[in-house]
Structure formats: structure tokens, C-alpha cells
Short mmCIF file of C-alpha atoms and ligand atoms in Angstrom, two decimals:
data_model
loop_
_atom_site.label_atom_id
_atom_site.label_comp_id
_atom_site.label_asym_id
_atom_site.label_seq_id
_atom_site.Cartn_x
_atom_site.Cartn_y
_atom_site.Cartn_z
CA MET I 1 -13.50 -7.98 -14.21
CA SER I 2 -12.31 -6.56 -17.45
CA ASP I 3 -15.88 -5.60 -18.23
CA HIS I 4 -15.92 -3.37 -15.19
CA THR I 5 -12.69 -1.57 -15.79
CA ASP I 6 -13.71 0.89 -18.44
CA ASN I 7 -17.11 1.56 -16.99
CA SER I 8 -15.71 2.30 -13.58
CA HIS I 9 -13.55 5.08 -14.91
CA GLU I 10 -16.67 6.90 -15.97
CA HIS I 11 -17.53 7.26 -12.30
CA ILE I 12 -14.19 8.40 -10.98
CA ASP I 13 -13.51 12.05 -10.33
CA GLU I 14 -10.51 13.38 -12.17
CA ASP I 15 -8.67 14.17 -8.94
CA LYS I 16 -9.12 10.61 -7.74
CA ARG I 17 -7.73 8.94 -10.83
CA ASP I 18 -4.23 8.91 -9.47
CA PHE I 19 -5.30 6.56 -6.74
CA ILE I 20 -6.83 3.98 -9.01
CA TYR I 21 -3.58 2.67 -10.22
CA ILE I 22 -2.85 -1.01 -10.44
CA ALA I 23 0.64 -2.01 -11.42
CA THR I 24 0.96 -3.58 -14.84
CA GLY I 25 0.16 -7.23 -14.73
CA ALA I 26 -1.32 -7.12 -11.27
CA ALA I 27 -4.90 -6.36 -12.16
CA ALA I 28 -5.84 -9.96 -11.59
CA ALA I 29 -4.65 -9.60 -8.04
CA VAL I 30 -7.83 -7.84 -7.11
CA GLY I 31 -9.77 -10.65 -5.55
CA ALA I 32 -12.88 -10.71 -7.63
CA GLY I 33 -13.00 -7.41 -9.37
CA ALA I 34 -16.43 -7.82 -8.01
CA LEU I 35 -15.21 -6.41 -4.75
CA ALA I 36 -12.77 -3.72 -5.72
CA TRP I 37 -14.18 -1.94 -8.74
CA PRO I 38 -17.73 -1.62 -7.42
CA LEU I 39 -16.19 0.02 -4.37
CA VAL I 40 -14.68 2.59 -6.66
CA MET I 41 -17.94 2.96 -8.51
CA GLN I 42 -19.73 3.76 -5.27
CA MET I 43 -17.66 6.84 -4.60
CA GLY I 44 -20.67 9.05 -4.99
CA LYS I 45 -22.52 7.22 -2.25
CA ALA I 46 -22.68 8.16 1.40
CA ALA I 47 -19.50 7.98 3.40
CA ASP I 48 -20.96 5.40 5.74
CA THR I 49 -21.54 3.09 2.79
CA LEU I 50 -17.89 3.32 1.86
CA ALA I 51 -16.79 3.03 5.47
CA ALA I 52 -18.22 -0.46 5.59
CA GLY I 53 -16.32 -1.54 2.49
CA SER I 54 -13.57 -4.10 2.44
CA ILE I 55 -11.42 -5.43 -0.35
CA GLU I 56 -9.83 -8.79 -0.92
CA ILE I 57 -6.45 -9.01 -2.62
CA ASP I 58 -4.79 -12.12 -4.03
CA LEU I 59 -1.15 -11.54 -3.16
CA SER I 60 0.06 -14.39 -5.35
CA LYS I 61 -0.73 -12.31 -8.44
CA ILE I 62 1.68 -9.53 -7.50
CA SER I 63 5.13 -10.24 -8.87
CA GLU I 64 8.26 -9.70 -6.85
CA GLY I 65 9.19 -6.04 -7.01
CA GLN I 66 5.68 -4.94 -7.98
CA GLN I 67 3.37 -2.70 -6.06
CA LEU I 68 -0.39 -2.81 -6.18
CA LYS I 69 -2.08 0.47 -5.47
CA MET I 70 -5.79 0.62 -4.85
CA LEU I 71 -8.46 2.67 -3.20
CA TRP I 72 -9.95 1.64 0.12
CA ARG I 73 -12.34 3.80 2.10
CA GLY I 74 -11.26 6.80 0.10
CA LYS I 75 -7.55 6.26 0.70
CA PRO I 76 -4.87 4.67 -1.43
CA VAL I 77 -3.56 1.38 -0.14
CA PHE I 78 -0.17 0.08 -1.24
CA VAL I 79 0.57 -3.63 -1.37
CA ARG I 80 4.17 -4.31 -2.19
CA HIS I 81 5.76 -7.67 -2.95
CA ARG I 82 9.20 -6.91 -1.59
CA THR I 83 12.42 -8.29 -2.96
CA PRO I 84 14.81 -10.22 -0.69
CA ALA I 85 17.07 -7.16 -0.68
CA GLU I 86 14.23 -4.89 0.44
CA ILE I 87 13.28 -7.31 3.21
CA SER I 88 16.85 -7.62 4.34
CA GLU I 89 17.20 -3.85 4.40
CA ALA I 90 13.99 -3.48 6.41
CA GLU I 91 15.02 -6.11 8.96
CA SER I 92 18.56 -4.87 9.46
CA VAL I 93 17.65 -1.41 10.71
CA ASP I 94 18.54 -0.52 14.30
CA ILE I 95 15.15 0.68 15.50
CA ALA I 96 16.78 2.83 18.17
CA GLN I 97 17.68 5.14 15.28
CA LEU I 98 14.09 5.57 14.16
CA LYS I 99 11.83 8.54 14.78
CA ASP I 100 8.90 6.14 15.12
CA PRO I 101 10.55 2.92 16.36
CA GLN I 102 8.96 -0.22 14.96
CA THR I 103 10.47 -3.48 13.83
CA ASP I 104 9.59 -4.73 10.38
CA ASP I 105 7.78 -7.68 11.98
CA GLU I 106 5.56 -5.30 13.93
CA ARG I 107 4.31 -3.95 10.62
CA LEU I 108 3.11 -7.31 9.31
CA MET I 109 -0.01 -9.35 10.05
CA PRO I 110 0.21 -13.11 10.61
CA THR I 111 -0.79 -15.66 8.02
CA PRO I 112 -3.40 -18.28 9.01
CA ASP I 113 -0.70 -20.51 10.49
CA GLY I 114 0.48 -17.69 12.73
CA LYS I 115 3.67 -16.93 10.82
CA LEU I 116 4.75 -13.70 9.19
CA ASP I 117 5.39 -13.43 5.47
CA PRO I 118 7.76 -10.50 5.04
CA LYS I 119 7.37 -10.55 1.27
CA TYR I 120 4.14 -8.58 1.45
CA LEU I 121 3.91 -5.12 2.95
CA VAL I 122 0.45 -3.53 3.17
CA MET I 123 0.17 0.17 4.00
CA VAL I 124 -2.09 3.17 3.71
CA GLY I 125 -0.41 5.27 1.03
CA VAL I 126 -0.84 8.62 2.76
CA CYS I 127 2.09 10.63 4.04
CA THR I 128 1.77 11.19 7.78
CA HIS I 129 2.89 14.80 7.45
CA PHE I 130 0.09 16.53 5.54
CA GLY I 131 -1.48 13.70 3.62
CA CYS I 132 0.14 13.62 0.19
CA VAL I 133 0.51 10.29 -1.58
CA PRO I 134 4.15 9.16 -1.55
CA VAL I 135 5.76 7.71 -4.64
CA GLY I 136 7.55 4.40 -4.47
CA GLU I 137 8.71 3.13 -7.80
CA GLN I 138 11.61 0.86 -7.12
CA GLY I 139 14.41 1.11 -9.60
CA LYS I 140 13.98 4.83 -9.95
CA VAL I 141 16.27 6.56 -7.52
CA ASP I 142 14.39 9.84 -7.68
CA ALA I 143 11.07 8.14 -6.98
CA GLN I 144 11.74 6.04 -3.93
CA GLY I 145 13.68 8.32 -1.61
CA GLU I 146 17.03 7.90 0.02
CA TYR I 147 16.08 4.73 1.86
CA GLY I 148 14.80 2.73 -1.09
CA GLY I 149 11.16 2.75 -0.06
CA TRP I 150 8.82 5.66 -0.64
CA TYR I 151 9.27 9.38 -1.06
CA CYS I 152 6.80 12.16 -0.45
CA PRO I 153 7.62 15.00 -2.82
CA CYS I 154 5.37 17.52 -1.06
CA HIS I 155 7.88 18.38 1.66
CA GLY I 156 10.54 15.72 1.29
CA SER I 157 9.77 12.80 3.60
CA HIS I 158 11.73 9.63 2.99
CA TYR I 159 10.35 6.23 4.03
CA ASP I 160 12.29 2.99 4.07
CA THR I 161 11.39 -0.42 2.64
CA SER I 162 9.16 -1.02 5.65
CA GLY I 163 7.39 2.31 5.18
CA ARG I 164 9.04 3.79 8.26
CA ILE I 165 9.87 7.48 8.32
CA ARG I 166 13.63 7.97 8.05
CA LYS I 167 14.10 11.58 6.99
CA GLY I 168 11.93 14.65 6.53
CA PRO I 169 9.02 16.22 8.38
CA ALA I 170 6.57 13.29 8.59
CA PRO I 171 6.13 12.44 12.29
CA THR I 172 5.24 8.76 12.02
CA ASN I 173 5.57 5.70 9.81
CA LEU I 174 3.11 5.04 7.01
CA GLU I 175 0.01 3.53 8.59
CA ILE I 176 -0.75 -0.18 8.43
CA PRO I 177 -4.45 -0.67 7.71
CA ALA I 178 -6.59 -3.25 9.44
CA TYR I 179 -6.23 -6.40 7.38
CA THR I 180 -6.23 -10.16 7.87
CA TYR I 181 -5.12 -13.17 5.88
CA ILE I 182 -8.14 -15.22 4.87
CA SER I 183 -5.90 -17.83 3.22
CA ASP I 184 -2.14 -18.20 2.74
CA THR I 185 -2.19 -15.77 -0.16
CA VAL I 186 -5.38 -13.73 0.10
CA ILE I 187 -5.86 -10.80 2.44
CA LYS I 188 -8.92 -8.87 3.35
CA VAL I 189 -8.41 -5.17 4.01
CA GLY I 190 -11.09 -3.63 6.21
S1 FES S 201 2.82 15.80 3.07
FE1 FES S 201 4.47 14.40 2.81
S2 FES S 201 6.18 15.50 3.44
FE2 FES S 201 4.57 16.88 3.76
#
């Protein structure tokens, strides 16, 4: 995988670089760099080629509190290993207060044994207002919004630790992409 990293950057447009961010220490989480980096390297190919792409992610390589950010079908995807506090916050919200009511459980996909693992939140990292990429660096108050999740600096949308819209102009929660668990710790997006 490391062999691919430098080469792949040669194929990435400058304006797409922001999306190809993988949190420090989480690079190994990309299930077989064989899947993720070639996807990036194919960005010049036809859209239908990319549309068929899928990526596998080994969740066990993402440390608690870390977020993996990668490109899937031309969009950033966020995979966050939430802390117990973030999970508790997400689960304690009265959904009647929400603009786009959804429980935290409704935003998770089941593991192979049919259970939910609230540690891992997988979302499309595109603001539902006009499509900017929200920031969500936990520990930095000015980079995670007023609800401890994500913040879109374009027009000030605040998302909570479940990626639900809590304040600002975005009409709906951050989208959950189609993904499935192919083992207890590996997901396939797309
Ligand atoms: S694009 Fe995010 S708030 Fe407008």
C-alpha cells in the first residue's frame, strides 16, 4: 500500500486533494490499499467506471476518537470511531426536537450477527445545504460545531455526533451511504 501512496497523488487534481485525507495512523484501515488507492487513481476515467466502485474499510484500525476520510464515487466518506461520550450524546437526543428526526440507531447498519455497533459512524461527508465538506475535528471547539459533531463553515450548519442537522440552513442530516459489514470489523461501502 505504501508503494501506491505517493504515485496516487500524481493523479489527483489539486482541488480534490482535500478529500484524500486519512487520519494519522489510520492508513492501514483501508482494506487492501489495493481497493482504495486505485479508485483514486481512476479519477480520470469515465463516471460509470467510478460508479461501480466500492471500498472496504477495516474499522479495527481506526482508533477511538479518530476519523477516517476517504473518497468514494467522487464524494468524501467519513468513518468515525466515536468515543463513549459521543455515543451517549447521540443516543440521548430527543428526536422530536430534530429538523430531520432520526434515532442514532437508524443511522447505523447491522453487523453480521444482526446487532448494531454504535462505535462506528459512516457518512457521506457532504453538507446537505449546498454541498460543502463539513469539518469535524474533535477536540477543537471551532472545528466541530456547537453539537460536538461536524460543522459546515460555508453557511454555518452544525451537525451532532450522529451527523444530524441541529442548527443552520442544511435541511437534512448527513447522508448514510450504502454499506454492509462483511465481517465484524470490515465494512464494504458501495
Ligand atoms: S453548504 Fe453547508 S451550510 Fe451551506
